[in-house]
Coordinates of C-alpha atoms and ligand atoms in Angstrom, one line a residue:
M237 CA -152.3 -72.9 71.5
L238 CA -156.1 -72.8 71.4
G239 CA -157.7 -70.6 73.9
N240 CA -160.7 -71.7 75.9
F241 CA -164.1 -71.7 74.2
T242 CA -167.6 -73.1 74.1
Y243 CA -168.9 -74.1 70.7
C244 CA -172.5 -74.6 69.6
N245 CA -174.1 -74.0 66.2
P246 CA -177.8 -74.7 66.3
T247 CA -178.5 -74.1 62.5
K248 CA -179.8 -77.2 60.8
L249 CA -178.6 -77.3 57.1
Y250 CA -180.3 -78.9 54.1
F251 CA -177.8 -79.0 51.3
G252 CA -178.1 -80.0 47.6
E253 CA -180.4 -80.0 44.7
D254 CA -183.4 -81.3 46.7
A255 CA -182.7 -79.1 49.7
L256 CA -185.9 -77.2 49.5
K257 CA -187.8 -80.3 50.5
G258 CA -186.4 -79.6 53.9
L259 CA -189.2 -77.1 54.3
Y260 CA -191.7 -80.0 54.7
Q261 CA -189.8 -81.0 57.8
E262 CA -189.2 -77.6 59.2
L263 CA -192.5 -75.6 58.6
P264 CA -194.7 -77.9 60.7
K265 CA -192.5 -77.0 63.8
Y266 CA -193.8 -73.4 63.8
G267 CA -197.1 -71.6 64.1
Q268 CA -199.6 -70.5 61.4
N269 CA -198.2 -67.2 60.3
V270 CA -195.1 -66.8 58.2
L271 CA -193.4 -63.6 57.2
L272 CA -191.8 -64.3 53.8
V273 CA -188.9 -61.9 53.4
Y274 CA -187.2 -61.3 50.0
G275 CA -185.3 -58.8 48.0
G276 CA -185.9 -56.8 44.8
G277 CA -187.5 -59.6 42.7
S278 CA -184.7 -62.0 41.5
I279 CA -186.6 -64.9 43.2
K280 CA -189.7 -64.2 41.1
K281 CA -187.6 -64.3 37.8
N282 CA -185.8 -67.5 38.6
G283 CA -188.8 -69.4 40.0
I284 CA -187.7 -69.9 43.6
Y285 CA -190.6 -67.7 44.8
D286 CA -193.1 -70.0 43.2
D287 CA -191.5 -73.2 44.6
V288 CA -191.4 -71.7 48.1
M289 CA -194.9 -70.4 48.0
A290 CA -196.2 -73.8 46.8
I291 CA -194.7 -75.6 49.8
L292 CA -195.9 -72.9 52.2
K293 CA -199.4 -73.4 50.9
E294 CA -199.2 -77.2 51.0
C295 CA -198.2 -76.8 54.7
G296 CA -201.3 -74.7 55.3
K297 CA -199.4 -71.5 56.2
T298 CA -200.8 -67.9 56.2
V299 CA -198.1 -65.9 54.4
V300 CA -197.4 -62.2 55.0
E301 CA -195.0 -60.9 52.3
D302 CA -192.2 -58.4 53.0
S303 CA -190.4 -57.7 49.8
G304 CA -188.0 -55.1 48.6
V305 CA -185.2 -55.8 51.0
M306 CA -182.3 -53.9 49.4
P307 CA -178.6 -54.8 49.3
N308 CA -177.2 -53.2 52.5
P309 CA -180.6 -53.2 54.2
T310 CA -181.5 -49.9 55.9
V311 CA -182.9 -49.0 59.3
E312 CA -186.1 -47.5 57.7
K313 CA -186.8 -50.8 56.0
L314 CA -186.2 -52.6 59.3
Y315 CA -188.9 -50.4 61.0
E316 CA -191.3 -51.3 58.2
G317 CA -190.5 -55.0 58.6
C318 CA -191.2 -54.9 62.3
R319 CA -194.7 -53.3 61.6
R320 CA -195.5 -56.1 59.2
A321 CA -194.4 -58.8 61.6
Q322 CA -196.4 -57.3 64.4
E323 CA -199.6 -56.8 62.3
G324 CA -199.3 -60.4 60.9
K325 CA -198.5 -61.8 64.4
V326 CA -195.8 -63.9 62.7
D327 CA -194.5 -67.1 64.2
L328 CA -191.6 -67.7 61.7
I329 CA -189.6 -65.4 59.4
L330 CA -188.6 -67.2 56.2
A331 CA -185.8 -65.3 54.4
V332 CA -185.4 -66.1 50.7
G333 CA -182.4 -64.4 49.3
G334 CA -178.8 -63.4 50.0
G335 CA -177.0 -62.1 53.0
S336 CA -179.0 -58.8 53.0
V337 CA -182.3 -60.7 53.3
C338 CA -181.0 -63.1 55.9
D339 CA -179.4 -60.3 58.0
Y340 CA -182.6 -58.3 57.7
A341 CA -184.7 -61.2 58.8
K342 CA -182.5 -61.6 62.0
A343 CA -182.9 -57.8 62.6
V344 CA -186.7 -58.1 62.3
S345 CA -186.6 -61.2 64.5
V346 CA -185.0 -59.3 67.5
S347 CA -186.6 -56.0 66.9
T348 CA -190.3 -56.7 66.5
H349 CA -191.0 -57.2 70.2
C350 CA -188.3 -54.7 71.3
E351 CA -189.7 -51.7 73.2
E352 CA -186.6 -49.5 72.5
D353 CA -185.3 -48.3 69.2
P354 CA -183.5 -51.3 67.7
W355 CA -180.9 -49.3 65.8
E356 CA -179.8 -47.6 69.0
K357 CA -180.1 -50.7 71.2
Y358 CA -178.5 -53.4 69.0
Y359 CA -176.3 -51.5 66.5
L360 CA -175.1 -48.4 68.4
R361 CA -175.1 -49.7 72.0
M362 CA -174.4 -53.3 71.0
E363 CA -176.8 -54.6 73.7
D364 CA -178.0 -58.2 74.0
V365 CA -181.5 -59.2 73.2
D366 CA -183.8 -59.4 76.2
N367 CA -187.2 -59.7 74.5
E368 CA -189.1 -62.3 72.5
I369 CA -187.3 -63.5 69.4
I370 CA -189.1 -64.6 66.3
P371 CA -187.5 -67.7 64.8
V372 CA -185.8 -67.3 61.4
G373 CA -185.2 -69.8 58.6
C374 CA -183.3 -69.1 55.4
V375 CA -183.4 -70.2 51.7
L376 CA -180.1 -69.0 50.4
T377 CA -179.8 -67.6 46.9
M378 CA -176.5 -65.7 47.0
V379 CA -173.3 -67.1 48.5
G380 CA -170.7 -65.2 50.5
T381 CA -171.8 -63.7 53.8
G382 CA -172.2 -66.9 55.8
S383 CA -175.4 -65.3 57.2
E384 CA -177.1 -68.6 56.7
M385 CA -175.3 -70.2 59.7
N386 CA -174.3 -67.3 61.9
G387 CA -175.8 -64.6 64.1
G388 CA -174.5 -61.7 62.1
S389 CA -176.9 -58.9 61.0
V390 CA -175.6 -55.8 59.3
I391 CA -177.8 -52.8 59.0
T392 CA -177.1 -49.4 57.3
N393 CA -178.3 -46.0 58.6
P394 CA -177.9 -43.8 55.5
T395 CA -178.7 -40.6 57.4
Q396 CA -176.0 -41.2 60.0
K397 CA -173.7 -42.7 57.3
L398 CA -173.1 -45.7 59.5
K399 CA -173.1 -49.4 58.5
I400 CA -172.9 -51.6 61.6
G401 CA -173.0 -55.3 62.2
H402 CA -174.2 -56.9 65.4
V403 CA -173.3 -60.5 66.0
F404 CA -176.2 -62.0 67.9
G405 CA -176.1 -65.3 69.9
E406 CA -177.2 -68.8 69.2
N407 CA -180.8 -68.0 69.8
V408 CA -180.9 -65.6 66.8
M409 CA -179.0 -67.8 64.4
P410 CA -181.3 -69.3 61.7
R411 CA -183.1 -72.4 63.0
F412 CA -182.6 -74.0 59.5
S413 CA -181.1 -73.0 56.2
I414 CA -181.7 -74.4 52.8
L415 CA -178.6 -74.5 50.6
N416 CA -179.2 -75.4 47.0
P417 CA -176.1 -74.5 44.8
V418 CA -178.3 -74.4 41.7
Y419 CA -180.1 -71.4 43.1
T420 CA -176.9 -69.4 42.7
F421 CA -176.6 -70.1 39.0
T422 CA -178.6 -67.0 38.1
L423 CA -176.4 -64.5 40.0
P424 CA -175.0 -61.8 37.8
K425 CA -171.2 -62.2 37.5
E426 CA -170.5 -59.1 39.5
Q427 CA -172.4 -60.5 42.5
M428 CA -171.0 -64.0 42.1
V429 CA -167.4 -62.8 42.3
A430 CA -168.1 -60.2 45.0
G431 CA -169.4 -63.2 47.0
F432 CA -166.2 -65.1 46.3
F433 CA -164.1 -62.3 47.7
D434 CA -166.4 -61.9 50.7
I435 CA -165.6 -65.5 51.5
M436 CA -161.9 -65.0 51.0
S437 CA -162.0 -61.9 53.2
H438 CA -163.8 -63.7 56.0
I439 CA -161.1 -66.4 56.0
L440 CA -158.2 -64.0 55.8
E441 CA -159.6 -61.8 58.6
Q442 CA -159.5 -64.8 60.9
Y443 CA -156.2 -66.2 59.6
F444 CA -154.1 -63.0 59.8
S445 CA -154.2 -62.7 63.5
G446 CA -152.1 -64.4 66.2
E447 CA -148.8 -66.3 65.8
D448 CA -149.6 -69.5 67.7
D449 CA -149.9 -72.9 66.1
N450 CA -153.5 -73.8 65.9
T451 CA -155.7 -76.2 63.8
S452 CA -158.0 -73.4 62.6
D453 CA -155.1 -72.0 60.4
Y454 CA -154.7 -75.3 58.7
V455 CA -158.4 -75.6 58.1
M456 CA -158.5 -72.1 56.7
E457 CA -155.6 -72.8 54.3
G458 CA -157.6 -75.8 52.9
L459 CA -160.7 -73.7 52.6
L460 CA -158.7 -71.0 50.7
R461 CA -157.1 -73.5 48.3
S462 CA -160.5 -75.0 47.5
L463 CA -162.0 -71.5 47.0
I464 CA -159.3 -70.4 44.6
H465 CA -159.5 -73.6 42.6
S466 CA -163.4 -73.6 42.4
S467 CA -163.7 -69.9 41.8
R468 CA -161.6 -70.2 38.6
I469 CA -163.9 -72.9 37.3
A470 CA -167.0 -71.0 38.2
V471 CA -165.9 -67.8 36.5
K472 CA -165.5 -69.8 33.3
N473 CA -168.6 -71.9 33.7
P474 CA -171.1 -70.5 36.2
T475 CA -173.3 -73.6 36.0
D476 CA -170.5 -76.0 37.1
Y477 CA -172.3 -77.7 40.0
E478 CA -169.2 -79.1 41.5
A479 CA -167.5 -75.7 41.7
R480 CA -170.6 -73.8 42.9
S481 CA -171.5 -76.4 45.5
N482 CA -167.9 -76.4 46.9
I483 CA -168.0 -72.6 47.1
M484 CA -171.4 -72.6 48.8
W485 CA -170.1 -75.0 51.5
I486 CA -166.8 -73.0 51.9
A487 CA -168.8 -69.8 52.5
T488 CA -170.8 -71.4 55.2
W489 CA -167.7 -72.7 57.0
A490 CA -165.8 -69.5 56.5
L491 CA -168.2 -67.7 58.8
N492 CA -170.2 -70.0 61.0
T493 CA -168.0 -69.3 64.0
F494 CA -166.1 -72.6 63.8
V495 CA -162.7 -71.4 62.5
A496 CA -162.6 -68.5 64.9
K497 CA -162.8 -70.7 68.0
G498 CA -159.8 -70.5 70.3
K499 CA -157.9 -67.9 68.2
S500 CA -157.8 -64.1 67.8
T501 CA -159.2 -62.4 64.7
D502 CA -158.7 -59.2 62.8
W503 CA -161.8 -57.9 60.9
E504 CA -160.2 -54.5 60.0
V505 CA -160.8 -54.9 56.3
H506 CA -164.5 -55.4 57.0
M507 CA -164.6 -52.3 59.3
I508 CA -163.1 -50.2 56.4
G509 CA -165.3 -51.9 53.9
Q510 CA -168.5 -51.3 55.9
S511 CA -167.7 -47.6 56.3
I512 CA -167.1 -47.3 52.5
G513 CA -170.5 -49.1 52.1
A514 CA -172.2 -46.5 54.3
Y515 CA -170.9 -43.7 52.1
T516 CA -171.4 -45.3 48.7
N517 CA -173.9 -48.2 49.1
A518 CA -171.5 -50.3 47.1
T519 CA -171.6 -54.1 46.8
H520 CA -170.2 -55.5 50.0
G521 CA -167.6 -57.8 48.5
M522 CA -166.3 -55.1 46.3
T523 CA -165.8 -52.7 49.2
L524 CA -163.5 -55.4 50.7
S525 CA -161.6 -56.1 47.4
S526 CA -160.9 -52.5 46.8
V527 CA -158.9 -52.0 50.1
S528 CA -157.5 -55.5 50.8
I529 CA -154.2 -55.3 48.9
P530 CA -153.3 -51.9 50.2
Y531 CA -154.3 -53.1 53.7
Y532 CA -152.3 -56.3 53.6
R533 CA -149.2 -54.7 52.1
F534 CA -149.4 -52.2 55.0
I535 CA -149.6 -54.7 57.8
M536 CA -147.4 -57.4 56.2
P537 CA -144.1 -56.4 58.0
Y538 CA -145.9 -56.8 61.4
G539 CA -147.0 -60.4 60.7
L540 CA -144.3 -61.4 58.3
Q541 CA -144.1 -65.1 59.3
K542 CA -147.9 -65.6 58.7
F543 CA -147.7 -63.9 55.3
K544 CA -144.8 -66.1 54.4
R545 CA -146.8 -69.2 55.4
F546 CA -149.8 -67.9 53.4
A547 CA -147.6 -67.5 50.3
V548 CA -146.3 -71.0 50.5
N549 CA -149.3 -73.0 51.8
V550 CA -152.1 -71.2 49.9
W551 CA -150.4 -69.8 46.7
D552 CA -147.7 -72.4 46.2
V553 CA -144.9 -69.8 46.2
N554 CA -141.5 -71.5 45.9
P555 CA -139.4 -70.2 48.8
E556 CA -136.1 -71.4 47.5
G557 CA -133.4 -68.7 47.4
K558 CA -135.7 -66.0 48.6
N559 CA -135.8 -64.1 51.9
D560 CA -139.0 -63.9 54.1
E561 CA -140.0 -60.5 52.7
Q562 CA -139.8 -61.7 49.1
I563 CA -141.7 -64.8 49.8
A564 CA -144.5 -62.9 51.6
A565 CA -144.7 -60.3 48.9
E566 CA -145.0 -62.9 46.2
G567 CA -147.9 -64.4 48.0
L568 CA -149.8 -61.1 48.0
S569 CA -148.9 -60.6 44.4
A570 CA -150.4 -64.0 43.6
M571 CA -153.6 -63.0 45.5
E572 CA -153.8 -59.7 43.6
A573 CA -153.4 -61.5 40.2
W574 CA -156.2 -63.9 41.2
M575 CA -158.4 -60.9 42.2
R576 CA -157.9 -59.2 38.8
E577 CA -158.4 -62.5 37.0
I578 CA -161.8 -63.1 38.4
G579 CA -162.9 -59.5 37.9
L580 CA -163.0 -57.8 41.3
V581 CA -163.1 -54.0 41.8
M582 CA -159.6 -53.0 42.9
N583 CA -160.0 -49.2 43.0
A584 CA -162.3 -47.5 45.5
R585 CA -163.0 -44.7 43.1
E586 CA -165.0 -47.2 41.0
L587 CA -167.3 -47.6 43.9
G588 CA -167.9 -43.8 44.2
V589 CA -165.4 -43.0 46.9
T590 CA -164.1 -39.4 46.5
E591 CA -161.4 -37.4 48.4
E592 CA -164.1 -35.5 50.2
M593 CA -165.3 -38.7 51.8
L594 CA -162.0 -39.9 53.2
D595 CA -162.2 -38.3 56.6
G596 CA -165.8 -39.4 57.1
I597 CA -164.9 -43.0 56.0
A598 CA -162.0 -43.0 58.5
Q599 CA -164.3 -41.6 61.3
G600 CA -166.9 -44.3 60.6
T601 CA -164.3 -47.2 60.7
F602 CA -164.2 -49.1 64.0
L603 CA -160.5 -49.5 64.9
L604 CA -160.0 -53.1 66.2
Q605 CA -157.2 -54.6 68.2
G606 CA -156.8 -58.1 66.8
G607 CA -154.8 -57.5 63.6
Y608 CA -151.0 -57.4 63.2
K609 CA -151.0 -53.6 63.4
V610 CA -153.7 -51.5 65.1
L611 CA -154.6 -48.8 62.7
S612 CA -154.9 -45.1 63.3
R613 CA -157.5 -43.0 61.5
E614 CA -154.6 -41.6 59.4
D615 CA -153.7 -45.2 58.4
V616 CA -157.3 -45.8 57.2
V617 CA -157.1 -42.7 55.1
R618 CA -153.8 -43.8 53.6
I619 CA -155.1 -47.3 52.8
V620 CA -158.3 -46.0 51.1
K621 CA -156.3 -43.4 49.2
E622 CA -153.9 -46.0 48.0
S623 CA -156.8 -47.9 46.6
M624 CA -157.8 -44.8 44.6
Q625 CA -154.5 -44.5 42.7
Ligands
NZQ839 O1 -182.8 -58.3 45.7 P1 -182.7 -59.3 44.6 O2 -183.6 -59.0 43.4 O3 -183.0 -60.7 45.1 O4 -181.2 -59.3 44.0 C1 -180.1 -59.6 44.8 C2 -179.2 -58.4 45.1 O5 -179.4 -57.4 44.2 C3 -179.2 -60.4 43.9 N1 -179.4 -61.9 44.0 C4 -179.4 -62.6 45.1 N2 -179.6 -63.9 44.8 C5 -179.7 -64.0 43.4 C6 -179.6 -62.6 42.9 N3 -179.7 -62.3 41.6 C7 -179.9 -63.4 40.8 N4 -180.0 -64.7 41.2 C8 -179.9 -65.0 42.5 N5 -179.9 -66.3 42.9 O6 -177.9 -60.2 44.5 C9 -177.8 -58.9 45.0 C10 -177.0 -58.9 46.3 O7 -177.7 -59.6 47.3 P2 -177.2 -59.4 48.8 O8 -178.1 -60.2 49.6 O9 -177.2 -57.9 49.1 O10 -175.7 -59.9 48.8 P3 -174.9 -60.5 49.9 O11 -175.3 -62.0 50.1 O12 -173.5 -60.3 49.5 O13 -175.2 -59.7 51.2 C11 -174.6 -58.5 51.5 C12 -175.0 -58.0 52.9 O14 -174.6 -58.9 53.9 C13 -173.8 -58.2 54.9 C14 -173.2 -57.2 54.1 O15 -172.6 -56.1 54.9 C15 -174.3 -56.7 53.2 O16 -175.1 -55.8 53.9 N6 -172.9 -59.2 55.6 C16 -173.4 -60.0 56.5 C17 -172.6 -60.9 57.3 C18 -173.1 -61.8 58.3 N7 -174.4 -62.0 58.4 O17 -172.3 -62.4 59.0 C19 -171.1 -60.9 57.1 C20 -170.7 -60.2 55.9 O18 -169.3 -59.8 56.1 C21 -171.5 -59.1 55.4 O19 -171.0 -57.9 56.1
ZN840 ZN1 -168.2 -60.0 54.5

């Protein structure tokens, strides 16, 4: 049964090879000054920067640049971005990059006119925004997070060893996002597959929760099947437009709030992954892949029927002559084989996790209530340790 909900997603999408032309429609809606936010320079190498700048100039905008947004953006960088946005009196923040750049743009959006410390207000105390918000638009270059169509913004505080996401409301979601699958062709393989697993994890964390019959689970099974199919093609041929465009679209639907409506969700893998990220600064998708199999094997007995359904409907496991445990376990084994096939990190040690970090990682992990088994801190240690075998 679906629970009660309201649904609104205000982000306008421009999808396809000509998507950047959408800027001609969007930019005139905002004032003169644009904060152009980007990362460590990939957009200068692949030409996206030049194309975006040309349109900004054609539309007569004054551009203030804010580059060097790092993967897992830090609170120090956020303070710097706010200063730039204030000095430039910006009317629009244009994020050109992956989830880190889009998340950071949203953080600058809500923090520039905030009179309190934004890290404490939004990320530690999880308060709502009650000050002016600067509108955000995105040009996406890395697929995975869904940040292009949601209110999520994850910021890392390296001193406090905390990586925390705040999910802001509709008013903070990007006003528009430009999705051109061709932009993702230049991603290094490690980032590409990390993004694939981020997508899978987003879907699984919404799928493995609750036991009721609801439409979202069927939608998610379809998204998963399409992801598995297209990922295999993209790994062999990264410039296969059909596969890359499907994956871009799946990523957006996996985390634009739609499939979570009316149902409970888990998110514990993300909580563990984020804490590992705070300690190691590792690639987000790989922090998730390293702990997923140990986590799902651990909780499987508590949600056996759903794991059985996952095995049959997503991985085509033949149930004949097998008991529920065998069917469910075969599903997870198929998932593990796919993870190894596409080249994901399966061992947390490879990300820099050491035994000395385990207690801290468990302390930094938020323990949520929506999964099939509510974890204790000892469970978190056990799961990460298992990933280190
Ligand atoms: O910085 P540059 O030089 O641009 O290089 C980036 C970066 O090194 C590179 N890259 C991006 N597009 C490229 C490219 N390289 C070549 N060609 C391109 N087209 O890829 C690297 C990773 O980029 P990043 O933005 O960090 O990756 P991702 O999109 O995975 O974002 C990760 C961040 O998003 C957060 C994560 O926690 C992490 O901080 N998340 C945000 C979510 C949300 N908003 O809802 C949910 C997610 O679960 C996630 O937590
Ligand atoms: Zn994620």
